[in-house]
PDB file of C-alpha atoms and ligand atoms in Angstrom:
ATOM      1  CA  MET Z   9      -9.493   9.063  13.024  1.00 91.00           C
ATOM      2  CA  PRO Z  10      -7.436   6.606  12.630  1.00 95.00           C
ATOM      3  CA  HIS Z  11      -4.413   9.171  12.067  1.00 97.00           C
ATOM      4  CA  LEU Z  12      -0.644   8.299  10.951  1.00 98.00           C
ATOM      5  CA  VAL Z  13       2.223  10.467  11.443  1.00 98.00           C
ATOM      6  CA  LEU Z  14       5.781  10.540  10.144  1.00 98.00           C
ATOM      7  CA  ASP Z  15       7.551  14.344  11.771  1.00 98.00           C
ATOM      8  CA  ARG Z  16      10.892  14.851  10.627  1.00 98.00           C
ATOM      9  CA  ILE Z  17      11.783  11.405  10.481  1.00 98.00           C
ATOM     10  CA  SER Z  18      15.634  11.112   9.596  1.00 98.00           C
ATOM     11  CA  ILE Z  19      17.061   7.723   9.543  1.00 98.00           C
ATOM     12  CA  HIS Z  20      20.685   6.774   8.628  1.00 98.00           C
ATOM     13  CA  TYR Z  21      21.933   2.882   7.696  1.00 97.00           C
ATOM     14  CA  ASP Z  22      25.492   2.393   9.913  1.00 95.00           C
ATOM     15  CA  GLY Z  23      26.300   5.948  10.288  1.00 93.00           C
ATOM     16  CA  HIS Z  24      24.995   7.187   6.455  1.00 96.00           C
ATOM     17  CA  PRO Z  25      22.374   9.249   6.122  1.00 97.00           C
ATOM     18  CA  ALA Z  26      19.340   7.599   4.146  1.00 98.00           C
ATOM     19  CA  VAL Z  27      16.694  10.093   4.246  1.00 98.00           C
ATOM     20  CA  GLU Z  28      16.591  13.604   5.527  1.00 98.00           C
ATOM     21  CA  ARG Z  29      13.646  14.920   7.675  1.00 98.00           C
ATOM     22  CA  ALA Z  30      10.430  13.626   5.950  1.00 98.00           C
ATOM     23  CA  SER Z  31       7.255  14.469   7.056  1.00 98.00           C
ATOM     24  CA  ILE Z  32       3.781  12.099   5.830  1.00 98.00           C
ATOM     25  CA  ASP Z  33       1.006  12.156   7.427  1.00 97.00           C
ATOM     26  CA  VAL Z  34      -1.829   9.365   6.902  1.00 98.00           C
ATOM     27  CA  ALA Z  35      -5.500   9.957   8.189  1.00 97.00           C
ATOM     28  CA  GLY Z  36      -8.361   7.222   7.676  1.00 94.00           C
ATOM     29  CA  ASP Z  37      -9.437   8.787   5.076  1.00 93.00           C
ATOM     30  CA  ASP Z  38      -6.477   8.991   2.858  1.00 96.00           C
ATOM     31  CA  PHE Z  39      -5.060   7.121   0.841  1.00 97.00           C
ATOM     32  CA  VAL Z  40      -1.035   8.162   0.104  1.00 98.00           C
ATOM     33  CA  VAL Z  41       1.197   6.958  -2.201  1.00 98.00           C
ATOM     34  CA  LEU Z  42       5.393   7.806  -1.769  1.00 98.00           C
ATOM     35  CA  VAL Z  43       6.682   7.728  -5.459  1.00 98.00           C
ATOM     36  CA  GLY Z  44      10.640   8.478  -6.019  1.00 97.00           C
ATOM     37  CA  ARG Z  45      13.417   7.120  -7.762  1.00 95.00           C
ATOM     38  CA  SER Z  46      15.307   3.859  -6.421  1.00 94.00           C
ATOM     39  CA  GLY Z  47      16.763   4.338  -3.376  1.00 95.00           C
ATOM     40  CA  CYS Z  48      15.318   7.894  -2.114  1.00 96.00           C
ATOM     41  CA  GLY Z  49      13.873   6.035   0.386  1.00 97.00           C
ATOM     42  CA  LYS Z  50      10.415   5.204   0.004  1.00 97.00           C
ATOM     43  CA  THR Z  51      11.113   1.415   1.568  1.00 96.00           C
ATOM     44  CA  SER Z  52      12.505   3.696   4.084  1.00 97.00           C
ATOM     45  CA  LEU Z  53      10.262   5.250   5.084  1.00 98.00           C
ATOM     46  CA  LEU Z  54       6.869   3.328   4.911  1.00 97.00           C
ATOM     47  CA  ASN Z  55       9.737   0.531   7.106  1.00 96.00           C
ATOM     48  CA  VAL Z  56       8.841   3.047  10.288  1.00 98.00           C
ATOM     49  CA  ALA Z  57       5.399   3.605   9.547  1.00 98.00           C
ATOM     50  CA  ALA Z  58       5.522  -0.490   9.944  1.00 96.00           C
ATOM     51  CA  GLY Z  59       7.734  -0.155  12.905  1.00 96.00           C
ATOM     52  CA  LEU Z  60      10.560  -2.198  11.499  1.00 95.00           C
ATOM     53  CA  VAL Z  61      13.301   0.797  10.914  1.00 96.00           C
ATOM     54  CA  THR Z  62      13.772   3.961  13.725  1.00 97.00           C
ATOM     55  CA  PRO Z  63      14.899   7.146  13.074  1.00 98.00           C
ATOM     56  CA  VAL Z  64      17.612   8.393  14.238  1.00 98.00           C
ATOM     57  CA  ARG Z  65      15.606  11.965  14.160  1.00 98.00           C
ATOM     58  CA  GLY Z  66      12.261  12.656  14.538  1.00 98.00           C
ATOM     59  CA  THR Z  67       9.336  11.110  15.684  1.00 98.00           C
ATOM     60  CA  ALA Z  68       6.374   8.224  14.340  1.00 98.00           C
ATOM     61  CA  THR Z  69       2.860   8.072  15.804  1.00 98.00           C
ATOM     62  CA  ILE Z  70       0.113   5.963  14.888  1.00 97.00           C
ATOM     63  CA  ASN Z  71      -3.138   8.148  16.798  1.00 96.00           C
ATOM     64  CA  GLY Z  72      -0.884  10.159  19.216  1.00 97.00           C
ATOM     65  CA  ARG Z  73       1.809   6.918  20.808  1.00 97.00           C
ATOM     66  CA  PRO Z  74       4.765   6.722  19.329  1.00 97.00           C
ATOM     67  CA  ILE Z  75       5.692   4.061  16.632  1.00 97.00           C
ATOM     68  CA  SER Z  76       8.311   1.017  18.644  1.00 94.00           C
ATOM     69  CA  ALA Z  77       7.485  -2.774  16.877  1.00 95.00           C
ATOM     70  CA  PRO Z  78       5.277  -3.661  14.352  1.00 93.00           C
ATOM     71  CA  GLY Z  79       1.160  -3.597  15.113  1.00 91.00           C
ATOM     72  CA  SER Z  80      -2.041  -4.930  14.404  1.00 89.00           C
ATOM     73  CA  ASP Z  81      -3.405  -1.863  13.426  1.00 94.00           C
ATOM     74  CA  ARG Z  82      -0.825  -1.740  10.512  1.00 95.00           C
ATOM     75  CA  ALA Z  83      -0.883  -4.533   8.017  1.00 93.00           C
ATOM     76  CA  VAL Z  84       2.161  -4.935   5.424  1.00 91.00           C
ATOM     77  CA  VAL Z  85       2.493  -6.251   2.021  1.00 89.00           C
ATOM     78  CA  PHE Z  86       5.573  -6.938   0.645  1.00 81.00           C
ATOM     79  CA  GLN Z  87       6.099  -7.011  -3.307  1.00 75.00           C
ATOM     80  CA  ASN Z  88       6.582 -11.103  -3.358  1.00 70.00           C
ATOM     81  CA  ASP Z  89       4.294 -11.700  -0.359  1.00 70.00           C
ATOM     82  CA  ALA Z  90       4.825 -15.139   1.062  1.00 80.00           C
ATOM     83  CA  LEU Z  91       1.687 -17.336   1.106  1.00 89.00           C
ATOM     84  CA  PHE Z  92       2.311 -20.498   2.212  1.00 90.00           C
ATOM     85  CA  PRO Z  93       1.617 -22.955  -0.683  1.00 88.00           C
ATOM     86  CA  TRP Z  94       0.492 -26.016   0.672  1.00 90.00           C
ATOM     87  CA  LEU Z  95      -2.930 -24.342   2.116  1.00 93.00           C
ATOM     88  CA  THR Z  96      -5.426 -23.148   0.009  1.00 95.00           C
ATOM     89  CA  ALA Z  97      -6.691 -19.691  -0.321  1.00 95.00           C
ATOM     90  CA  ARG Z  98      -9.605 -20.054   2.330  1.00 96.00           C
ATOM     91  CA  GLU Z  99      -7.161 -21.561   4.776  1.00 94.00           C
ATOM     92  CA  ASN Z 100      -3.982 -18.874   3.865  1.00 94.00           C
ATOM     93  CA  VAL Z 101      -6.891 -15.537   5.068  1.00 94.00           C
ATOM     94  CA  ALA Z 102      -8.133 -18.091   7.936  1.00 95.00           C
ATOM     95  CA  PHE Z 103      -4.231 -18.068   9.046  1.00 92.00           C
ATOM     96  CA  ALA Z 104      -4.987 -14.444  10.131  1.00 89.00           C
ATOM     97  CA  LEU Z 105      -7.904 -14.844  12.167  1.00 92.00           C
ATOM     98  CA  ARG Z 106      -6.848 -17.632  14.044  1.00 91.00           C
ATOM     99  CA  LEU Z 107      -4.131 -15.503  15.161  1.00 86.00           C
ATOM    100  CA  ARG Z 108      -6.661 -12.713  15.887  1.00 86.00           C
ATOM    101  CA  GLY Z 109      -8.367 -15.116  18.419  1.00 89.00           C
ATOM    102  CA  ILE Z 110     -11.655 -15.378  16.037  1.00 91.00           C
ATOM    103  CA  ARG Z 111     -13.427 -19.355  16.558  1.00 93.00           C
ATOM    104  CA  PRO Z 112     -12.810 -21.939  13.845  1.00 90.00           C
ATOM    105  CA  ALA Z 113     -16.888 -21.649  12.379  1.00 88.00           C
ATOM    106  CA  GLU Z 114     -16.741 -18.391  12.258  1.00 93.00           C
ATOM    107  CA  ARG Z 115     -13.174 -18.243  10.531  1.00 94.00           C
ATOM    108  CA  ALA Z 116     -13.891 -19.886   7.067  1.00 93.00           C
ATOM    109  CA  ARG Z 117     -16.888 -17.860   6.805  1.00 94.00           C
ATOM    110  CA  ARG Z 118     -15.157 -14.710   7.537  1.00 94.00           C
ATOM    111  CA  ALA Z 119     -11.977 -15.805   4.639  1.00 95.00           C
ATOM    112  CA  ASP Z 120     -15.025 -16.221   2.380  1.00 95.00           C
ATOM    113  CA  GLU Z 121     -15.917 -13.112   3.006  1.00 94.00           C
ATOM    114  CA  LEU Z 122     -12.415 -11.612   2.063  1.00 93.00           C
ATOM    115  CA  LEU Z 123     -12.000 -13.440  -0.870  1.00 95.00           C
ATOM    116  CA  ALA Z 124     -14.727 -11.575  -1.825  1.00 93.00           C
ATOM    117  CA  LEU Z 125     -13.741  -8.903  -1.119  1.00 89.00           C
ATOM    118  CA  VAL Z 126     -10.780  -9.238  -3.437  1.00 90.00           C
ATOM    119  CA  LYS Z 127     -12.381 -10.857  -6.097  1.00 90.00           C
ATOM    120  CA  LEU Z 128     -12.067 -14.688  -5.708  1.00 93.00           C
ATOM    121  CA  ALA Z 129     -15.206 -15.751  -4.384  1.00 92.00           C
ATOM    122  CA  ASP Z 130     -14.134 -19.046  -6.097  1.00 94.00           C
ATOM    123  CA  ALA Z 131     -10.927 -19.294  -5.557  1.00 95.00           C
ATOM    124  CA  GLY Z 132     -11.765 -20.353  -1.574  1.00 95.00           C
ATOM    125  CA  ASP Z 133     -10.563 -23.992  -2.626  1.00 96.00           C
ATOM    126  CA  LYS Z 134      -7.596 -23.404  -4.989  1.00 96.00           C
ATOM    127  CA  HIS Z 135      -4.421 -24.287  -3.541  1.00 95.00           C
ATOM    128  CA  ILE Z 136      -1.848 -21.385  -3.276  1.00 93.00           C
ATOM    129  CA  TRP Z 137       0.583 -22.656  -6.602  1.00 91.00           C
ATOM    130  CA  GLU Z 138      -2.887 -23.204  -8.614  1.00 93.00           C
ATOM    131  CA  LEU Z 139      -3.300 -20.030  -8.616  1.00 93.00           C
ATOM    132  CA  SER Z 140      -1.890 -16.269 -10.675  1.00 90.00           C
ATOM    133  CA  GLY Z 141       0.954 -13.965 -10.050  1.00 87.00           C
ATOM    134  CA  GLY Z 142      -2.841 -11.548  -9.218  1.00 88.00           C
ATOM    135  CA  MET Z 143      -4.528 -13.765  -7.431  1.00 91.00           C
ATOM    136  CA  ARG Z 144      -1.773 -14.244  -5.154  1.00 91.00           C
ATOM    137  CA  GLN Z 145      -2.143 -10.907  -4.102  1.00 89.00           C
ATOM    138  CA  ARG Z 146      -5.409 -10.911  -4.319  1.00 91.00           C
ATOM    139  CA  VAL Z 147      -5.125 -13.489  -1.280  1.00 94.00           C
ATOM    140  CA  GLY Z 148      -2.116 -11.704   0.584  1.00 92.00           C
ATOM    141  CA  LEU Z 149      -4.063  -7.621   0.137  1.00 91.00           C
ATOM    142  CA  ALA Z 150      -7.661 -10.781   2.468  1.00 92.00           C
ATOM    143  CA  ARG Z 151      -4.974 -11.970   4.437  1.00 92.00           C
ATOM    144  CA  ALA Z 152      -4.334  -8.029   4.889  1.00 91.00           C
ATOM    145  CA  LEU Z 153      -7.484  -7.074   5.541  1.00 91.00           C
ATOM    146  CA  ALA Z 154      -7.794 -10.180   8.285  1.00 90.00           C
ATOM    147  CA  ALA Z 155      -6.431  -8.448  10.882  1.00 86.00           C
ATOM    148  CA  GLU Z 156      -8.916  -5.403  10.120  1.00 89.00           C
ATOM    149  CA  PRO Z 157      -5.818  -3.002  10.078  1.00 94.00           C
ATOM    150  CA  GLN Z 158      -6.082   0.529  10.702  1.00 96.00           C
ATOM    151  CA  PHE Z 159      -4.078   1.784   8.170  1.00 97.00           C
ATOM    152  CA  LEU Z 160      -2.271  -0.439   4.986  1.00 96.00           C
ATOM    153  CA  LEU Z 161       1.432  -0.270   4.002  1.00 96.00           C
ATOM    154  CA  LEU Z 162       2.256  -1.592   1.326  1.00 95.00           C
ATOM    155  CA  ASP Z 163       5.382  -1.334  -0.643  1.00 94.00           C
ATOM    156  CA  GLU Z 164       5.212  -2.094  -4.655  1.00 92.00           C
ATOM    157  CA  PRO Z 165       2.308  -4.588  -4.004  1.00 89.00           C
ATOM    158  CA  LEU Z 166       1.794  -4.717  -7.647  1.00 88.00           C
ATOM    159  CA  GLY Z 167       5.139  -4.254  -8.746  1.00 86.00           C
ATOM    160  CA  ALA Z 168       5.769  -7.677 -10.103  1.00 83.00           C
ATOM    161  CA  LEU Z 169       2.437  -8.369 -11.982  1.00 85.00           C
ATOM    162  CA  ASP Z 170       1.811  -7.759 -15.798  1.00 86.00           C
ATOM    163  CA  ALA Z 171       0.266  -4.527 -17.240  1.00 87.00           C
ATOM    164  CA  LEU Z 172      -2.760  -5.508 -17.871  1.00 87.00           C
ATOM    165  CA  THR Z 173      -3.318  -7.572 -14.354  1.00 87.00           C
ATOM    166  CA  ARG Z 174      -1.785  -4.706 -12.382  1.00 88.00           C
ATOM    167  CA  GLU Z 175      -4.379  -2.194 -13.933  1.00 88.00           C
ATOM    168  CA  ARG Z 176      -6.965  -4.856 -12.780  1.00 87.00           C
ATOM    169  CA  MET Z 177      -5.638  -4.264 -10.168  1.00 89.00           C
ATOM    170  CA  GLN Z 178      -6.139  -0.828  -8.945  1.00 93.00           C
ATOM    171  CA  THR Z 179      -9.157  -0.539  -9.497  1.00 92.00           C
ATOM    172  CA  THR Z 180      -9.620  -3.596  -6.831  1.00 91.00           C
ATOM    173  CA  LEU Z 181      -7.647  -1.386  -4.275  1.00 93.00           C
ATOM    174  CA  LEU Z 182      -9.391   1.663  -4.979  1.00 93.00           C
ATOM    175  CA  ASP Z 183     -12.419  -0.578  -4.195  1.00 91.00           C
ATOM    176  CA  LEU Z 184     -11.041  -1.948  -0.522  1.00 90.00           C
ATOM    177  CA  TRP Z 185      -9.882   0.761   0.197  1.00 93.00           C
ATOM    178  CA  THR Z 186     -13.477   1.745   0.260  1.00 91.00           C
ATOM    179  CA  ALA Z 187     -14.913  -0.787   1.704  1.00 89.00           C
ATOM    180  CA  SER Z 188     -12.073  -1.500   4.283  1.00 89.00           C
ATOM    181  CA  HIS Z 189     -11.799   2.072   6.125  1.00 89.00           C
ATOM    182  CA  ALA Z 190      -8.525   2.004   6.321  1.00 94.00           C
ATOM    183  CA  GLY Z 191      -6.333   4.630   5.847  1.00 97.00           C
ATOM    184  CA  VAL Z 192      -3.999   3.721   3.429  1.00 97.00           C
ATOM    185  CA  LEU Z 193       0.111   3.665   2.440  1.00 98.00           C
ATOM    186  CA  MET Z 194       2.158   2.645   0.131  1.00 97.00           C
ATOM    187  CA  VAL Z 195       4.863   3.203  -2.443  1.00 97.00           C
ATOM    188  CA  THR Z 196       5.017   2.371  -5.977  1.00 95.00           C
ATOM    189  CA  HIS Z 197       7.187   2.700  -8.854  1.00 91.00           C
ATOM    190  CA  GLY Z 198       4.689   3.450 -11.038  1.00 94.00           C
ATOM    191  CA  ILE Z 199       3.176   6.985 -11.806  1.00 96.00           C
ATOM    192  CA  GLU Z 200      -0.591   6.644 -13.479  1.00 95.00           C
ATOM    193  CA  GLU Z 201      -0.812   3.834 -10.950  1.00 96.00           C
ATOM    194  CA  ALA Z 202       0.157   6.700  -8.320  1.00 97.00           C
ATOM    195  CA  LEU Z 203      -2.386   9.127  -9.509  1.00 98.00           C
ATOM    196  CA  VAL Z 204      -5.200   6.421 -10.173  1.00 97.00           C
ATOM    197  CA  LEU Z 205      -5.028   5.278  -6.715  1.00 97.00           C
ATOM    198  CA  ALA Z 206      -4.089   8.626  -5.088  1.00 98.00           C
ATOM    199  CA  THR Z 207      -5.449  11.055  -3.180  1.00 97.00           C
ATOM    200  CA  ARG Z 208      -2.042  12.125  -1.705  1.00 98.00           C
ATOM    201  CA  ILE Z 209       0.879  11.804  -3.953  1.00 98.00           C
ATOM    202  CA  VAL Z 210       4.369  12.656  -2.067  1.00 98.00           C
ATOM    203  CA  VAL Z 211       7.666  12.384  -4.242  1.00 98.00           C
ATOM    204  CA  LEU Z 212      11.318  12.072  -2.650  1.00 98.00           C
ATOM    205  CA  ALA Z 213      14.589  12.736  -3.675  1.00 97.00           C
ATOM    206  CA  PRO Z 214      16.985  10.824  -3.182  1.00 95.00           C
ATOM    207  CA  GLY Z 215      20.731  12.209  -2.375  1.00 92.00           C
ATOM    208  CA  PRO Z 216      19.498  11.960   1.168  1.00 94.00           C
ATOM    209  CA  GLY Z 217      16.520  10.986   0.868  1.00 97.00           C
ATOM    210  CA  ARG Z 218      13.790  13.899   1.053  1.00 97.00           C
ATOM    211  CA  VAL Z 219      10.380  14.802   0.124  1.00 98.00           C
ATOM    212  CA  VAL Z 220       9.964  17.539  -2.767  1.00 96.00           C
ATOM    213  CA  ARG Z 221       7.146  18.231  -3.584  1.00 96.00           C
ATOM    214  CA  THR Z 222       2.456  16.944  -2.911  1.00 98.00           C
ATOM    215  CA  PHE Z 223       0.040  16.561  -5.175  1.00 98.00           C
ATOM    216  CA  GLU Z 224      -3.646  16.254  -3.857  1.00 98.00           C
ATOM    217  CA  PRO Z 225      -4.909  14.624  -6.659  1.00 97.00           C
ATOM    218  CA  ASP Z 226      -8.930  14.010  -7.389  1.00 97.00           C
ATOM    219  CA  PHE Z 227      -8.919  10.514  -9.614  1.00 97.00           C
ATOM    220  CA  SER Z 228      -9.325   8.020  -7.226  1.00 95.00           C
ATOM    221  CA  ARG Z 229     -12.125   9.799  -5.255  1.00 93.00           C
ATOM    222  CA  ARG Z 230     -14.005  10.555  -8.145  1.00 95.00           C
ATOM    223  CA  TYR Z 231     -13.204   6.283  -8.711  1.00 94.00           C
ATOM    224  CA  ALA Z 232     -15.021   6.415  -5.467  1.00 91.00           C
ATOM    225  CA  ALA Z 233     -17.769   8.421  -6.550  1.00 93.00           C
ATOM    226  CA  GLY Z 234     -18.693   6.231  -9.022  1.00 94.00           C
ATOM    227  CA  GLU Z 235     -16.861   7.513 -12.758  1.00 96.00           C
ATOM    228  CA  ALA Z 236     -15.340   4.961 -14.809  1.00 94.00           C
ATOM    229  CA  ILE Z 237     -11.443   4.496 -14.164  1.00 92.00           C
ATOM    230  CA  ARG Z 238     -10.970   4.436 -18.512  1.00 92.00           C
ATOM    231  CA  ALA Z 239     -12.890   8.184 -18.106  1.00 95.00           C
ATOM    232  CA  ILE Z 240     -10.896   9.541 -15.956  1.00 96.00           C
ATOM    233  CA  LYS Z 241      -7.994   8.167 -17.303  1.00 95.00           C
ATOM    234  CA  ALA Z 242      -9.038   9.680 -20.465  1.00 96.00           C
ATOM    235  CA  ASP Z 243      -9.271  13.196 -18.949  1.00 97.00           C
ATOM    236  CA  PRO Z 244      -6.273  16.029 -20.215  1.00 98.00           C
ATOM    237  CA  ALA Z 245      -6.807  16.665 -16.913  1.00 98.00           C
ATOM    238  CA  PHE Z 246      -5.139  13.086 -16.505  1.00 98.00           C
ATOM    239  CA  ALA Z 247      -2.673  13.111 -19.244  1.00 98.00           C
ATOM    240  CA  THR Z 248      -1.726  17.202 -17.417  1.00 98.00           C
ATOM    241  CA  ALA Z 249      -1.027  15.712 -13.973  1.00 98.00           C
ATOM    242  CA  ARG Z 250       0.849  12.476 -14.944  1.00 98.00           C
ATOM    243  CA  GLY Z 251       3.397  15.634 -16.890  1.00 97.00           C
ATOM    244  CA  GLU Z 252       3.474  17.276 -13.525  1.00 97.00           C
ATOM    245  CA  LEU Z 253       4.213  14.619 -11.716  1.00 98.00           C
ATOM    246  CA  THR Z 254       6.482  13.009 -14.135  1.00 97.00           C
ATOM    247  CA  ASP Z 255       8.366  16.686 -13.370  1.00 96.00           C
ATOM    248  CA  ALA Z 256       9.085  16.374 -10.477  1.00 97.00           C
ATOM    249  CA  ILE Z 257       9.884  12.766  -9.677  1.00 96.00           C
ATOM    250  CA  PHE Z 258      12.332  13.483 -12.209  1.00 93.00           C
ATOM    251  CA  GLU Z 259      13.781  16.953 -11.586  1.00 88.00           C
ATOM    252  CA  GLY Z 260      17.328  17.224 -10.672  1.00 72.00           C
ATOM    253  CA  GLU Z 261      18.079  14.508 -12.322  1.00 76.00           C
ATOM    254  CA  ALA Z 262      21.363  14.575 -13.647  1.00 61.00           C
ATOM    255  CA  ALA Z 263      21.005  14.187 -18.005  1.00 52.00           C
TER     256      ALA Z 263
HETATM  257  N1  ADP R 301      19.609  -2.050   5.511  1.00 92.87           N
HETATM  258  C1  ADP R 301      19.561  -1.225   4.978  1.00 92.87           C
HETATM  259  N2  ADP R 301      21.307  -1.552   4.927  1.00 92.87           N
HETATM  260  C2  ADP R 301      22.147  -0.496   4.630  1.00 92.87           C
HETATM  261  N3  ADP R 301      21.834   0.879   3.420  1.00 92.87           N
HETATM  262  C3  ADP R 301      20.713   0.436   2.805  1.00 92.87           C
HETATM  263  C4  ADP R 301      19.476  -0.376   4.324  1.00 92.87           C
HETATM  264  N4  ADP R 301      17.988  -0.053   3.593  1.00 92.87           N
HETATM  265  C5  ADP R 301      18.256   0.637   2.377  1.00 92.87           C
HETATM  266  N5  ADP R 301      19.460   0.709   2.058  1.00 92.87           N
HETATM  267  C6  ADP R 301      19.511   2.915   1.774  1.00 92.87           C
HETATM  268  O1  ADP R 301      18.871   4.103   2.342  1.00 92.87           O
HETATM  269  C7  ADP R 301      18.723   4.064   1.063  1.00 92.87           C
HETATM  270  C8  ADP R 301      17.564   4.050   1.250  1.00 92.87           C
HETATM  271  O2  ADP R 301      16.845   2.949   0.247  1.00 92.87           O
HETATM  272  P1  ADP R 301      15.289   2.714   0.630  1.00 92.87           P
HETATM  273  O3  ADP R 301      14.377   2.583   1.311  1.00 92.87           O
HETATM  274  O4  ADP R 301      15.842   0.979  -0.051  1.00 92.87           O
HETATM  275  O5  ADP R 301      14.709   2.727  -1.145  1.00 92.87           O
HETATM  276  P2  ADP R 301      13.561   2.839  -2.397  1.00 92.87           P
HETATM  277  O6  ADP R 301      12.599   1.769  -1.478  1.00 92.87           O
HETATM  278  O7  ADP R 301      12.777   4.330  -1.980  1.00 92.87           O
HETATM  279  O8  ADP R 301      13.802   2.435  -3.454  1.00 92.87           O
HETATM  280  C9  ADP R 301      19.063   3.907  -0.305  1.00 92.87           C
HETATM  281  O9  ADP R 301      20.477   4.120  -0.008  1.00 92.87           O
HETATM  282  C10 ADP R 301      19.621   2.251   0.167  1.00 92.87           C
HETATM  283  O10 ADP R 301      20.618   2.010  -0.134  1.00 92.87           O
HETATM  284 MG1   MG R 302      11.315  -0.023  -2.070  1.00 92.87          MG
END
C-alpha cells in the first residue's frame, strides 16, 4: 500500500523555527486531517509533503523514497485554486489529462467520468466563470484526480465556501476518497469537518509548531459503510469527540 511519511520534521524560515519534530504518517487508505491554531505549521507540513518546502531536519518519504520535489504521485489542491476561467469545466480537467499524455479522443470521455465523480456530470460545457464557488472547487478536485495520484494534499479546500455548500462538499470528499483509492492529507479550520472526514486527526500547537495530540475517530468509516451523515452527527459520541478535539486545539492558549 502507498505510504507517505513525515518523520520528525523541523522547518525553519530565515533561521526561525516554524515546526519542530513533527511526525505524520499517511497510508494509502487514510484520511489524515491536520488541525490547530493559525501559524502552527499546517501549511508548512503539507508543503513538505508536496515537495515545495525542504525541512532542516527529519525525513519526508513516499513509498520509502525521499520527497525532494513535486511529483505526479501527489496532487495538491489549495483553497482558491486557479482554474483557467476561459475554458470549460471539461477542458480544465482534460488539460490535466493532456499533461499526462492521454490521447485526445480519450480525454473528453475521461474528463466526463471525473466530473461525474465530483457530481458535476451536467456542467462539462460550462465555463469556469459560470460556476459557483462550490462547483469550481469540485472542478479543482476532478482536475487533481485526473493525475491519478496516490495521495491528495488539500489545504483548506472548503475554506472559501458558504456553510451549506461546505457541508455538501464534505460528503463529496468522502465519496472521492472512497472512489479514488488515494490517501488524503488535508488541512482544515473546521472542527466538525475534521471529525466527519478524518480517519486520523493530528492536532498541532504553535510556538514553534508541534504535534500535541492525535485522534482516530470512526465517523468517516461509518459514513463509508453506509450510515447517513445526519445520523452520525446526531450521535452523542460525535458531540463528545467535538468537545475533546476543541479542548485539545485550545489547550495552553492564553485566555
Ligand atoms: N514562506 C514563509 N516565510 C517566512 N515565514 C513563514 C513562511 N511560511 C510560513 N511562515 C511562518 O511559519 C509559521 C507556520 O506557518 P504556516 O505553516 O502557514 O501555519 P498554518 O498553516 O498552520 O497557519 C508561521 O509563524 C508563519 O508566519
Ligand atoms: Mg495554512
